[in-house]
Coordinates of C-alpha atoms in Angstrom, one line a residue:
Chain A
X1 CA -8.7 -25.0 7.9
X2 CA -8.2 -28.6 6.3
X3 CA -11.8 -29.2 6.0
X4 CA -11.5 -28.3 2.3
X5 CA -12.2 -25.0 0.9
X6 CA -15.4 -24.0 -1.1
X7 CA -15.1 -23.4 -5.0
X8 CA -15.7 -19.7 -4.3
X9 CA -12.5 -19.7 -2.6
X10 CA -10.5 -20.7 -5.6
X11 CA -12.3 -18.1 -7.8
X12 CA -11.9 -15.2 -5.3
X13 CA -8.0 -16.4 -4.8
X14 CA -7.6 -15.8 -8.4
X15 CA -9.4 -12.5 -8.5
X16 CA -7.4 -11.3 -5.4
X17 CA -4.1 -12.4 -7.4
X18 CA -5.2 -10.7 -10.5
X19 CA -6.0 -7.5 -8.5
X20 CA -2.6 -7.5 -7.1
X21 CA -1.0 -8.0 -10.1
X22 CA -2.8 -5.1 -11.6
X23 CA -1.8 -3.1 -8.5
X24 CA 1.9 -3.8 -8.9
X25 CA 2.4 -4.7 -12.4
X26 CA 2.7 -1.3 -14.0
X27 CA 4.7 0.2 -11.0
X28 CA 7.3 -2.7 -11.4
X29 CA 7.4 -1.9 -15.1
X30 CA 8.7 1.7 -14.2
X31 CA 11.2 0.7 -11.6
X32 CA 12.7 -1.8 -14.2
X33 CA 12.7 1.0 -16.9
X34 CA 14.6 3.3 -14.6
X35 CA 17.6 1.1 -15.1
X36 CA 17.1 1.6 -18.9
X37 CA 20.4 1.9 -20.7
X38 CA 21.7 5.5 -21.9
X39 CA 20.3 4.9 -25.4
X40 CA 16.8 3.5 -24.3
X41 CA 13.5 4.9 -24.4
X42 CA 10.3 5.2 -22.5
X43 CA 9.0 1.8 -23.5
X44 CA 9.9 -1.9 -23.5
X45 CA 12.2 -3.5 -24.6
X46 CA 15.2 -2.4 -22.7
X47 CA 18.0 -1.1 -24.4
X48 CA 20.7 -2.4 -22.1
X49 CA 21.0 -2.0 -18.4
X50 CA 22.3 1.2 -16.5
X51 CA 22.1 3.5 -13.8
X52 CA 22.8 6.2 -16.3
X53 CA 19.0 7.9 -15.7
X54 CA 19.3 7.6 -12.0
X55 CA 22.8 9.3 -11.7
X56 CA 21.9 11.9 -14.3
X57 CA 19.0 12.9 -12.1
X58 CA 21.5 13.9 -9.4
X59 CA 23.8 15.6 -11.8
X60 CA 21.3 18.4 -12.0
X61 CA 21.5 18.6 -15.9
X62 CA 17.7 18.8 -16.0
X63 CA 15.3 21.7 -16.5
X64 CA 14.7 21.7 -13.0
X65 CA 16.5 21.8 -9.5
X66 CA 15.7 18.4 -8.4
X67 CA 17.8 18.4 -5.2
X68 CA 16.4 21.6 -4.0
X69 CA 12.9 20.3 -4.3
X70 CA 14.0 16.9 -2.7
X71 CA 15.2 18.8 0.2
X72 CA 11.9 21.0 0.5
X73 CA 9.7 17.8 0.3
X74 CA 11.8 16.2 2.8
X75 CA 11.6 19.3 5.3
X76 CA 7.8 19.6 4.7
X77 CA 7.3 16.1 5.2
X78 CA 9.2 16.3 8.5
X79 CA 7.3 19.1 10.1
X80 CA 4.0 17.7 9.0
X81 CA 4.7 14.4 10.4
X82 CA 5.9 16.2 13.7
X83 CA 2.7 18.5 13.9
X84 CA 0.5 15.7 12.7
X85 CA 1.6 13.5 15.4
X86 CA 1.3 15.9 18.3
X87 CA -2.1 17.5 17.3
X88 CA -3.6 14.2 16.7
X89 CA -2.6 12.6 19.8
X90 CA -3.7 15.7 21.8
X91 CA -7.1 15.8 20.1
X92 CA -7.6 12.2 20.4
X93 CA -7.1 12.6 24.2
X94 CA -9.6 15.4 23.9
X95 CA -12.2 13.0 22.5
X96 CA -12.1 10.6 25.3
X97 CA -13.8 13.4 27.4
X98 CA -17.1 15.0 26.2
X99 CA -16.3 18.7 25.4
X100 CA -18.1 21.5 23.7
X101 CA -17.3 21.9 20.0
X102 CA -16.7 18.2 20.0
X103 CA -19.0 17.8 16.9
X104 CA -17.6 20.8 15.2
X105 CA -14.1 19.5 15.3
X106 CA -15.4 15.8 14.4
X107 CA -17.3 17.2 11.3
X108 CA -14.4 19.6 10.1
X109 CA -12.2 16.6 10.0
X110 CA -14.6 14.5 8.0
X111 CA -15.2 17.3 5.8
X112 CA -11.8 18.2 5.4
X113 CA -11.2 14.6 4.0
X114 CA -14.1 14.4 1.5
X115 CA -14.2 18.1 0.2
X116 CA -12.5 17.8 -3.1
X117 CA -8.6 18.8 -2.7
X118 CA -8.7 21.2 -5.7
X119 CA -11.5 23.3 -3.4
X120 CA -9.5 23.2 -0.3
X121 CA -6.5 24.1 -2.3
X122 CA -7.9 27.1 -3.9
X123 CA -9.6 28.3 -0.9
X124 CA -6.1 28.4 0.8
X125 CA -4.7 30.2 -2.2
X126 CA -7.3 32.8 -2.3
X127 CA -7.0 33.3 1.7
X128 CA -3.3 34.0 1.2
X129 CA -3.7 36.3 -1.6
X130 CA -6.5 38.3 0.4
X131 CA -4.0 38.6 3.1
X132 CA -1.0 39.7 0.8
X133 CA -3.4 42.4 -0.6
X134 CA -4.1 43.5 2.9
X135 CA -0.7 43.9 3.9
X136 CA 0.3 45.7 0.8
X137 CA -2.5 48.1 1.1
X138 CA -2.1 48.7 4.9
X139 CA 1.6 48.2 5.9
X140 CA 4.1 47.2 3.1
X141 CA 3.7 48.4 -0.4
X142 CA 6.7 46.1 -1.2
X143 CA 5.4 43.1 0.5
X144 CA 5.8 39.8 -1.8
X145 CA 3.8 37.3 -0.6
X146 CA 2.9 35.4 2.6
X147 CA 2.5 32.2 0.7
X148 CA 5.1 29.4 0.9
X149 CA 6.2 26.2 1.7
X150 CA 5.9 26.4 5.5
X151 CA 2.7 28.7 5.6
X152 CA 0.1 28.1 3.2
X153 CA 1.9 24.8 2.0
X154 CA 2.2 23.3 5.6
X155 CA -1.4 24.2 6.2
X156 CA -2.6 22.6 3.1
X157 CA -0.9 19.4 3.9
X158 CA -2.2 19.4 7.4
X159 CA -5.8 19.5 6.2
X160 CA -5.1 16.2 4.7
X161 CA -3.1 14.6 7.5
X162 CA -4.9 15.5 10.4
X163 CA -8.2 13.9 9.5
X164 CA -6.3 10.6 9.1
X165 CA -4.3 11.2 12.3
X166 CA -7.6 11.6 14.3
X167 CA -9.5 8.7 12.9
X168 CA -6.4 6.5 13.8
X169 CA -6.5 7.9 17.3
X170 CA -10.2 6.9 17.5
X171 CA -9.2 3.2 16.4
X172 CA -6.4 3.4 19.2
X173 CA -8.7 4.6 22.1
X174 CA -11.6 2.3 20.9
X175 CA -9.3 -0.6 22.0
X176 CA -7.8 1.1 25.0
X177 CA -8.7 0.2 28.4
X178 CA -9.3 3.4 30.5
X179 CA -9.0 1.5 33.8
X180 CA -5.2 1.5 33.3
X181 CA -5.0 5.3 33.5
X182 CA -7.4 5.2 36.4
X183 CA -5.2 2.7 38.3
X184 CA -2.3 5.0 37.8
X185 CA -4.4 7.8 39.0
X186 CA -5.4 6.0 42.0
X187 CA -1.7 5.5 42.8
X188 CA -1.3 9.1 42.6
X189 CA 0.1 9.9 39.2
X190 CA -0.8 13.2 38.0
X191 CA -2.5 13.3 34.5
X192 CA 0.7 14.3 32.7
X193 CA 2.5 11.2 34.5
X194 CA -0.3 8.9 33.7
X195 CA -0.2 10.0 30.1
X196 CA 3.7 10.0 29.9
X197 CA 4.3 6.4 31.7
X198 CA 0.9 4.4 31.1
X199 CA -0.8 6.1 27.9
X200 CA 1.9 6.9 25.7
X201 CA 4.0 3.6 25.9
X202 CA 0.7 1.7 25.1
X203 CA -0.3 3.7 22.3
X204 CA 3.2 4.3 21.0
X205 CA 3.1 2.0 18.1
X206 CA 0.0 3.4 16.6
X207 CA 1.4 6.9 17.1
X208 CA 4.5 5.7 15.0
X209 CA 1.8 4.7 12.5
X210 CA 0.3 8.2 12.4
X211 CA 4.0 9.7 12.0
X212 CA 4.3 7.3 9.2
X213 CA 0.8 8.3 7.6
X214 CA 1.7 12.2 7.9
X215 CA 4.9 11.8 6.3
X216 CA 4.2 9.8 3.4
X217 CA 0.8 11.5 2.8
X218 CA 2.7 14.8 2.6
X219 CA 5.7 13.5 0.6
X220 CA 3.4 12.3 -2.0
X221 CA 0.9 15.1 -1.8
X222 CA 0.1 16.9 -5.0
X223 CA -3.5 18.1 -5.4
X224 CA -3.4 20.3 -2.2
X225 CA 0.1 21.5 -3.2
X226 CA -1.0 22.4 -6.4
X227 CA -2.4 25.9 -5.9
X228 CA -1.5 26.6 -2.2
X229 CA 2.3 26.2 -2.1
X230 CA 3.4 29.4 -3.6
X231 CA 6.3 29.8 -5.9
X232 CA 8.2 26.8 -4.9
X233 CA 7.9 23.3 -6.1
X234 CA 7.7 20.0 -4.2
X235 CA 9.0 16.9 -5.7
X236 CA 5.5 15.5 -6.7
X237 CA 4.9 18.8 -8.4
X238 CA 8.1 18.8 -10.4
X239 CA 7.3 15.2 -11.3
X240 CA 3.8 16.1 -12.6
X241 CA 5.5 19.2 -14.5
X242 CA 7.8 16.5 -16.1
X243 CA 4.9 14.5 -17.4
X244 CA 3.9 16.9 -20.1
X245 CA 7.4 17.2 -21.4
X246 CA 8.6 13.7 -20.8
X247 CA 10.8 12.1 -23.5
X248 CA 13.5 10.3 -21.5
X249 CA 13.4 7.5 -18.8
X250 CA 14.6 10.2 -16.2
X251 CA 11.0 10.5 -15.3
X252 CA 11.0 7.0 -14.3
X253 CA 14.2 7.4 -12.2
X254 CA 12.5 10.3 -10.4
X255 CA 9.7 8.2 -9.9
X256 CA 11.7 5.2 -8.7
X257 CA 13.7 7.5 -6.3
X258 CA 10.4 9.0 -4.6
X259 CA 9.0 5.5 -4.2
X260 CA 12.1 4.2 -2.7
X261 CA 12.0 7.0 0.1
X262 CA 8.2 6.1 0.6
X263 CA 9.0 2.5 0.9
X264 CA 12.2 3.1 3.3
X265 CA 9.9 5.1 5.5
X266 CA 7.0 2.5 5.5
X267 CA 9.5 -0.4 6.1
X268 CA 11.4 1.9 9.2
X269 CA 8.2 2.5 10.6
X270 CA 6.5 -1.0 10.3
X271 CA 9.8 -2.4 11.6
X272 CA 9.9 0.0 14.7
X273 CA 6.2 -0.7 15.2
X274 CA 7.1 -4.5 15.2
X275 CA 10.0 -3.9 17.7
X276 CA 7.8 -2.0 20.1
X277 CA 5.1 -4.6 20.0
X278 CA 7.6 -7.3 20.6
X279 CA 9.1 -5.4 23.6
X280 CA 5.7 -4.6 24.9
X281 CA 4.9 -8.3 24.8
X282 CA 8.1 -9.4 26.4
X283 CA 8.7 -6.7 28.9
X284 CA 4.9 -5.6 29.7
X285 CA 2.9 -7.1 32.5
X286 CA -0.5 -8.7 32.0
X287 CA -2.0 -5.1 32.3
X288 CA -4.6 -4.4 29.8
X289 CA -5.4 -8.1 29.3
X290 CA -8.2 -8.2 32.0
X291 CA -8.3 -10.6 35.0
X292 CA -10.1 -13.4 33.4
Chain B
X1 CA -27.3 13.9 23.1
X2 CA -26.6 15.7 20.0
X3 CA -25.8 14.0 16.6
X4 CA -22.1 14.0 16.7
X5 CA -22.0 12.0 20.1
X6 CA -24.5 9.8 18.6
X7 CA -22.1 8.9 15.9
X8 CA -19.3 8.8 18.1
X9 CA -21.2 6.5 20.4
X10 CA -21.2 4.3 17.5
X11 CA -17.8 4.6 15.9
X12 CA -16.2 4.3 19.4
X13 CA -18.5 3.5 22.1
X14 CA -15.3 3.5 24.5
X15 CA -14.7 7.0 23.7
X16 CA -17.7 8.5 25.0
X17 CA -18.2 5.7 27.7
X18 CA -14.9 6.5 29.0
X19 CA -15.8 10.0 29.8
X20 CA -18.1 8.9 32.4
X21 CA -15.7 7.0 34.2
X22 CA -12.8 9.6 34.1
X23 CA -12.2 11.2 37.3
X24 CA -10.7 14.5 38.1
X25 CA -7.1 13.8 39.4
X26 CA -6.2 14.6 42.8
X27 CA -3.3 16.9 41.7
X28 CA -5.3 18.5 38.9
X29 CA -5.2 22.2 39.1
X30 CA -6.9 22.8 35.5
X31 CA -10.3 22.4 34.9
X32 CA -11.2 19.3 32.6
X33 CA -13.0 21.5 30.1
X34 CA -10.0 23.8 29.9
X35 CA -7.7 20.8 29.4
X36 CA -9.9 19.7 26.5
X37 CA -9.8 23.1 24.8
X38 CA -5.9 23.0 25.3
X39 CA -5.8 19.3 23.7
X40 CA -8.2 19.8 20.8
X41 CA -7.8 23.6 20.1
X42 CA -4.6 23.4 18.0
X43 CA -6.4 20.9 15.6
X44 CA -9.5 23.0 15.6
X45 CA -7.3 26.2 14.8
X46 CA -5.6 24.4 11.8
X47 CA -9.0 23.4 10.3
X48 CA -10.2 27.0 11.0
X49 CA -7.4 28.6 9.5
X50 CA -6.8 26.3 6.5
X51 CA -10.1 24.7 5.7
X52 CA -13.3 26.5 7.0
X53 CA -12.1 29.9 6.6
X54 CA -10.8 29.3 2.9
X55 CA -14.1 27.6 2.1
X56 CA -15.6 30.6 3.3
X57 CA -13.4 32.7 1.0
X58 CA -14.3 30.4 -2.0
X59 CA -17.8 31.5 -1.6
X60 CA -17.1 35.2 -1.2
X61 CA -14.6 35.6 -4.0
X62 CA -17.1 33.6 -6.5
X63 CA -19.0 36.5 -6.1
X64 CA -16.3 39.0 -6.6
X65 CA -15.5 40.9 -10.1
X66 CA -12.1 40.5 -12.0
X67 CA -10.2 41.5 -14.8
X68 CA -7.1 40.3 -16.4
X69 CA -4.6 41.1 -13.6
X70 CA -6.5 41.0 -10.3
X71 CA -9.4 40.4 -8.0
X72 CA -11.8 43.4 -7.6
X73 CA -13.6 43.2 -4.1
X74 CA -17.0 44.3 -5.6
X75 CA -20.1 42.3 -5.7
X76 CA -20.6 40.7 -9.0
X77 CA -22.2 37.5 -10.8
X78 CA -19.4 37.4 -13.4
X79 CA -17.8 34.3 -12.3
X80 CA -21.0 32.5 -12.6
X81 CA -22.3 34.1 -15.8
X82 CA -18.9 33.5 -17.4
X83 CA -19.0 29.8 -16.3
X84 CA -22.7 29.3 -18.1
X85 CA -21.9 31.6 -21.0
X86 CA -23.9 30.8 -24.1
X87 CA -25.9 28.1 -22.1
X88 CA -29.3 29.6 -22.7
X89 CA -28.6 30.7 -26.1
X90 CA -27.6 27.0 -27.1
X91 CA -30.6 25.5 -25.2
X92 CA -31.8 22.6 -26.0
X93 CA -28.3 21.8 -27.2
X94 CA -25.9 21.2 -23.9
X95 CA -23.3 24.1 -23.6
X96 CA -19.6 23.3 -22.8
X97 CA -20.0 23.7 -19.1
X98 CA -22.9 21.2 -19.0
X99 CA -21.3 18.6 -21.0
X100 CA -18.2 19.0 -19.0
X101 CA -20.1 18.3 -15.6
X102 CA -21.9 15.3 -17.4
X103 CA -18.6 13.9 -18.4
X104 CA -17.3 14.0 -15.0
X105 CA -20.4 12.5 -13.5
X106 CA -20.0 9.8 -16.3
X107 CA -16.3 9.1 -15.3
X108 CA -17.3 9.2 -11.6
X109 CA -20.1 6.6 -12.1
X110 CA -18.0 4.4 -14.2
X111 CA -14.8 4.6 -11.5
X112 CA -17.3 4.1 -8.9
X113 CA -18.9 1.1 -10.2
X114 CA -15.8 -0.7 -11.0
X115 CA -13.9 0.1 -7.8
X116 CA -17.1 -1.1 -5.8
X117 CA -17.1 -4.4 -7.6
X118 CA -13.2 -4.9 -7.1
X119 CA -13.1 -3.5 -3.7
X120 CA -16.1 -5.7 -2.6
X121 CA -14.7 -8.8 -3.7
X122 CA -11.2 -8.1 -2.5
X123 CA -12.5 -7.2 0.8
X124 CA -14.8 -10.3 0.9
X125 CA -12.0 -12.6 -0.1
X126 CA -9.6 -11.3 2.7
X127 CA -12.5 -11.1 5.2
X128 CA -14.1 -14.3 4.9
X129 CA -11.9 -16.7 3.0
X130 CA -8.6 -16.0 4.5
X131 CA -8.6 -17.7 7.7
X132 CA -5.2 -16.9 9.5
X133 CA -5.0 -13.5 11.1
X134 CA -1.1 -13.4 9.9
X135 CA -2.1 -13.8 6.3
X136 CA -5.0 -11.4 6.6
X137 CA -2.8 -8.7 8.0
X138 CA -0.1 -9.6 5.2
X139 CA -2.5 -9.5 2.2
X140 CA -4.1 -6.3 3.5
X141 CA -0.9 -4.8 3.8
X142 CA 0.0 -5.7 0.3
X143 CA -3.0 -3.9 -1.0
X144 CA -2.2 -0.9 1.0
X145 CA 1.4 -0.4 0.2
X146 CA 0.8 1.1 -3.3
X147 CA -1.4 3.7 -1.8
X148 CA 1.7 5.1 -0.3
X149 CA 3.5 5.9 -3.3
X150 CA 3.1 9.1 -5.3
X151 CA -0.2 9.1 -7.5
X152 CA 1.9 10.6 -10.4
X153 CA 4.1 7.6 -10.5
X154 CA 1.4 5.2 -10.5
X155 CA -0.1 7.3 -13.3
X156 CA 2.9 7.4 -15.5
X157 CA 3.5 3.7 -14.9
X158 CA 0.8 3.0 -17.3
X159 CA 2.7 4.5 -20.3
X160 CA 5.1 1.8 -21.2
X161 CA 2.3 -0.5 -21.0
X162 CA -0.4 1.4 -22.8
X163 CA 1.6 3.7 -25.2
X164 CA 1.6 3.5 -29.1
X165 CA 4.9 1.3 -28.5
X166 CA 3.9 -0.3 -25.3
X167 CA 3.8 -3.7 -24.2
X168 CA -0.1 -4.1 -24.8
X169 CA 0.1 -2.9 -28.3
X170 CA 3.4 -4.7 -29.2
X171 CA 2.0 -7.8 -27.7
X172 CA -1.1 -7.7 -29.6
X173 CA 0.8 -7.0 -32.9
X174 CA 3.1 -9.9 -32.2
X175 CA 0.3 -12.5 -31.7
X176 CA -1.5 -11.0 -34.9
X177 CA -4.5 -9.8 -33.3
X178 CA -3.9 -6.3 -34.9
X179 CA -2.0 -4.7 -37.5
X180 CA -1.5 -1.2 -36.4
X181 CA -1.1 0.0 -32.7
X182 CA -4.4 0.7 -30.9
X183 CA -4.6 4.3 -30.3
X184 CA -7.1 4.7 -27.7
X185 CA -5.5 2.9 -25.0
X186 CA -3.5 6.0 -23.7
X187 CA -4.4 9.4 -23.2
X188 CA -8.1 8.7 -23.6
X189 CA -11.1 8.1 -21.4
X190 CA -10.3 4.6 -21.1
X191 CA -6.8 5.4 -19.5
X192 CA -8.2 8.0 -17.4
X193 CA -10.8 5.3 -15.8
X194 CA -8.3 2.6 -15.7
X195 CA -5.8 4.9 -13.6
X196 CA -8.3 6.4 -11.4
X197 CA -9.5 2.7 -10.6
X198 CA -5.9 1.5 -10.2
X199 CA -5.2 4.5 -7.8
X200 CA -8.5 4.6 -5.6
X201 CA -9.8 1.0 -5.4
X202 CA -8.0 1.0 -2.0
X203 CA -10.4 3.5 -0.6
X204 CA -13.1 0.9 -1.4
X205 CA -11.2 -2.0 0.1
X206 CA -10.4 -0.6 3.5
X207 CA -13.8 0.4 4.6
X208 CA -15.7 -2.6 3.1
X209 CA -13.1 -4.7 4.8
X210 CA -13.5 -3.2 8.2
X211 CA -17.3 -3.6 8.2
X212 CA -17.0 -7.1 6.8
X213 CA -14.6 -8.2 9.6
X214 CA -16.9 -6.9 12.3
X215 CA -19.5 -9.2 11.0
X216 CA -20.4 -12.2 13.5
X217 CA -19.6 -15.3 11.8
X218 CA -22.3 -17.1 13.5
X219 CA -24.9 -14.8 11.6
X220 CA -23.7 -16.5 8.4
X221 CA -23.6 -19.9 9.8
X222 CA -27.1 -19.3 11.1
X223 CA -28.2 -18.2 7.6
X224 CA -26.7 -21.4 6.2
X225 CA -28.2 -23.6 8.8
X226 CA -31.7 -21.9 8.1
X227 CA -31.2 -23.1 4.6
X228 CA -30.1 -20.1 2.6
X229 CA -28.0 -20.5 -0.3
X230 CA -24.6 -18.7 -0.9
X231 CA -26.1 -15.9 -2.9
X232 CA -29.1 -15.5 -0.3
X233 CA -26.5 -15.1 2.5
X234 CA -24.6 -12.8 0.4
X235 CA -27.7 -10.5 -0.5
X236 CA -29.6 -10.8 2.9
X237 CA -26.9 -11.0 5.3
X238 CA -23.5 -9.8 4.1
X239 CA -24.4 -6.9 1.9
X240 CA -26.9 -5.3 4.3
X241 CA -24.3 -5.6 7.2
X242 CA -21.3 -4.3 5.0
X243 CA -23.2 -1.3 3.7
X244 CA -21.6 1.3 6.1
X245 CA -18.3 0.3 4.7
X246 CA -19.7 0.3 1.1
X247 CA -21.2 3.9 1.9
X248 CA -18.1 5.3 3.2
X249 CA -15.8 3.9 0.4
X250 CA -18.4 5.3 -2.2
X251 CA -18.3 8.7 -0.6
X252 CA -14.4 8.6 -0.8
X253 CA -14.1 7.4 -4.4
X254 CA -16.9 9.8 -5.7
X255 CA -15.5 12.7 -4.0
X256 CA -12.2 12.2 -5.1
X257 CA -12.9 11.7 -8.7
X258 CA -15.6 14.7 -8.9
X259 CA -12.5 17.0 -7.8
X260 CA -9.7 15.1 -9.7
X261 CA -7.8 17.3 -12.2
X262 CA -4.3 15.7 -12.0
X263 CA -5.2 12.1 -13.0
X264 CA -7.7 13.4 -15.7
X265 CA -4.7 15.8 -16.9
X266 CA -2.0 13.3 -17.0
X267 CA -4.0 10.2 -18.3
X268 CA -6.2 12.2 -20.7
X269 CA -3.2 13.9 -22.3
X270 CA -4.6 17.2 -21.0
X271 CA -7.3 16.8 -23.6
X272 CA -10.2 15.7 -21.4
X273 CA -12.4 18.4 -19.8
X274 CA -13.6 17.7 -16.1
X275 CA -14.9 19.7 -13.3
X276 CA -11.7 19.9 -11.8
X277 CA -9.8 20.7 -14.9
X278 CA -12.0 23.9 -15.3
X279 CA -10.9 25.1 -12.0
X280 CA -7.3 24.5 -12.5
X281 CA -7.7 26.1 -15.8
X282 CA -9.4 29.3 -14.5
X283 CA -6.7 29.7 -11.8
X284 CA -3.9 29.4 -14.3
X285 CA -5.8 32.1 -16.3
X286 CA -5.9 34.2 -13.0
X287 CA -9.4 34.2 -13.1
X288 CA -10.1 33.5 -9.5
X289 CA -13.8 34.4 -9.1
X290 CA -14.6 32.2 -11.9
X291 CA -12.5 29.4 -10.4
X292 CA -14.3 29.9 -7.2
X293 CA -17.7 29.8 -9.0
X294 CA -16.7 26.4 -10.3
X295 CA -15.4 25.2 -6.8
X296 CA -18.9 26.2 -5.4
X297 CA -20.6 24.5 -8.1
X298 CA -18.4 21.3 -7.7
X299 CA -18.8 21.6 -4.0
X300 CA -22.8 21.6 -4.2
X301 CA -22.9 18.6 -6.6
X302 CA -20.5 16.8 -4.3
X303 CA -22.7 17.5 -1.4
X304 CA -25.8 16.6 -3.3
X305 CA -24.3 13.1 -4.1
X306 CA -23.1 12.7 -0.5
X307 CA -26.7 13.6 0.7
X308 CA -28.2 11.1 -1.8
X309 CA -25.9 8.5 -0.6
X310 CA -26.7 8.9 3.0
X311 CA -30.3 8.7 2.4
X312 CA -30.1 5.4 0.8
X313 CA -28.2 4.1 3.8
X314 CA -28.7 6.0 7.3
X315 CA -24.9 6.6 7.9
X316 CA -25.7 7.8 11.4
X317 CA -27.4 4.7 12.2
X318 CA -24.9 2.7 10.4
X319 CA -21.7 4.0 11.5

């Protein structure tokens, strides 16, 4: 590496640094501004430093009940995370063998990823409206709606998180040596034992990655929630609502809190992945490294 | 072999190859195909219930009738005729809807071109100039982290910078370059494009980086040994080999921007019309068939763009 770098290295290094600055600069600006003094406004210069706007959020003096939407987003995120992990790992296992409908599932996942969110969201809301109409017409005239956080909302979020989960599983099993599993079977392990004691420990760090993807994608999801969540709001929806009426730095304070949760989850997950990898390297055998 | 297996074979050779070596376990009582259904079925059901059936409903409802209060399940082209209202009367002038779609395409093209440029060089730097694996990991992570936080936050982050009294304006005034704040910085097409680039360059960097990192470095050395200049190597070796990543990234960015209504709403000060905004506005007015008709149109346009892109590069082959 000491052989001297070409000039293009320095040009691109500056370009890269500028990109990173572009990426982080504005975000850092709002994190700083959320510590604006009580008299401060939406822009620099700061008018004193305080945690006034952050604490104001939790006092619930605003127009909206942020505490409730915070809990809703958290609940939804955790459920989406759990479902995404289980379904992605299961489907990822299925793709290691040929099966009918393989191509349908593959194309559904890809399509779900690239069909514009507003269309998916509209479709789900239409579907639930039609279900509601059917229930009202045939069973219960007083029925309100089947749309909600854990019905249409959960479904909408899963159409976004599952394709990512499946693609990560592809990447995992690309690097996975199937001989490890065969060895387990030859030693008499049942398929479940082979999965539980051989496959799962090896893929666990990446599975945590899927969980992390699932939670943060759901936690920050807006476009798919917008039409499909029903009467309640998630935190990003509240935040979007605030953008049209915003006059105070409390919107930045809210942004800072949402980001803080995202970053905490990322750090936690990356830390766990790192620990598991270290543990694997320390305690693991030479399995999977091949004979030569 | 059908096409999806072809693709899978290329995306992940071991996945398909692994299937040949898998032997039924001694203790297995369930047939392998039943196990596959059990494993893949739940995900398929989710896509069926929350993606495929809803898409069908979008198409069906786009042909329904409606009044101010509700959907009327009877065949009608009203969703479409309302959308294209006045288009023939105004011809050859463009009607609102045509203008809106043209504007959406224009935004889309701008964002695509800029994200492609930035994404390509960022990925190039990471893949070819950063030699140590740790640094490569660290720097890619640095680019990825902002993607994990709420898009709205990343949008409003521009307000203190671009606003009337924002950093950019006050800076320009202090240096004496301008006397009055520049108005077009915020709530304009400029701010929309800026925010979209800020939000979605990530979707370009990752796939391009992924295909660049798979390029055999000896190919590049061979090009240099054969006397190619840096530019020739770039055009004849690196770009063709990075094409799959470029196409995948482009498809992501284009589909996101075509359907976007949140960024365009927030950063455009709710003033800029775009395809996604039309759908949102129609939904808010409870005109679901019209919203669905616009969704169908948007879907068709997006699909056409993707098909065109996959013509330029044979995705099936390149994947």
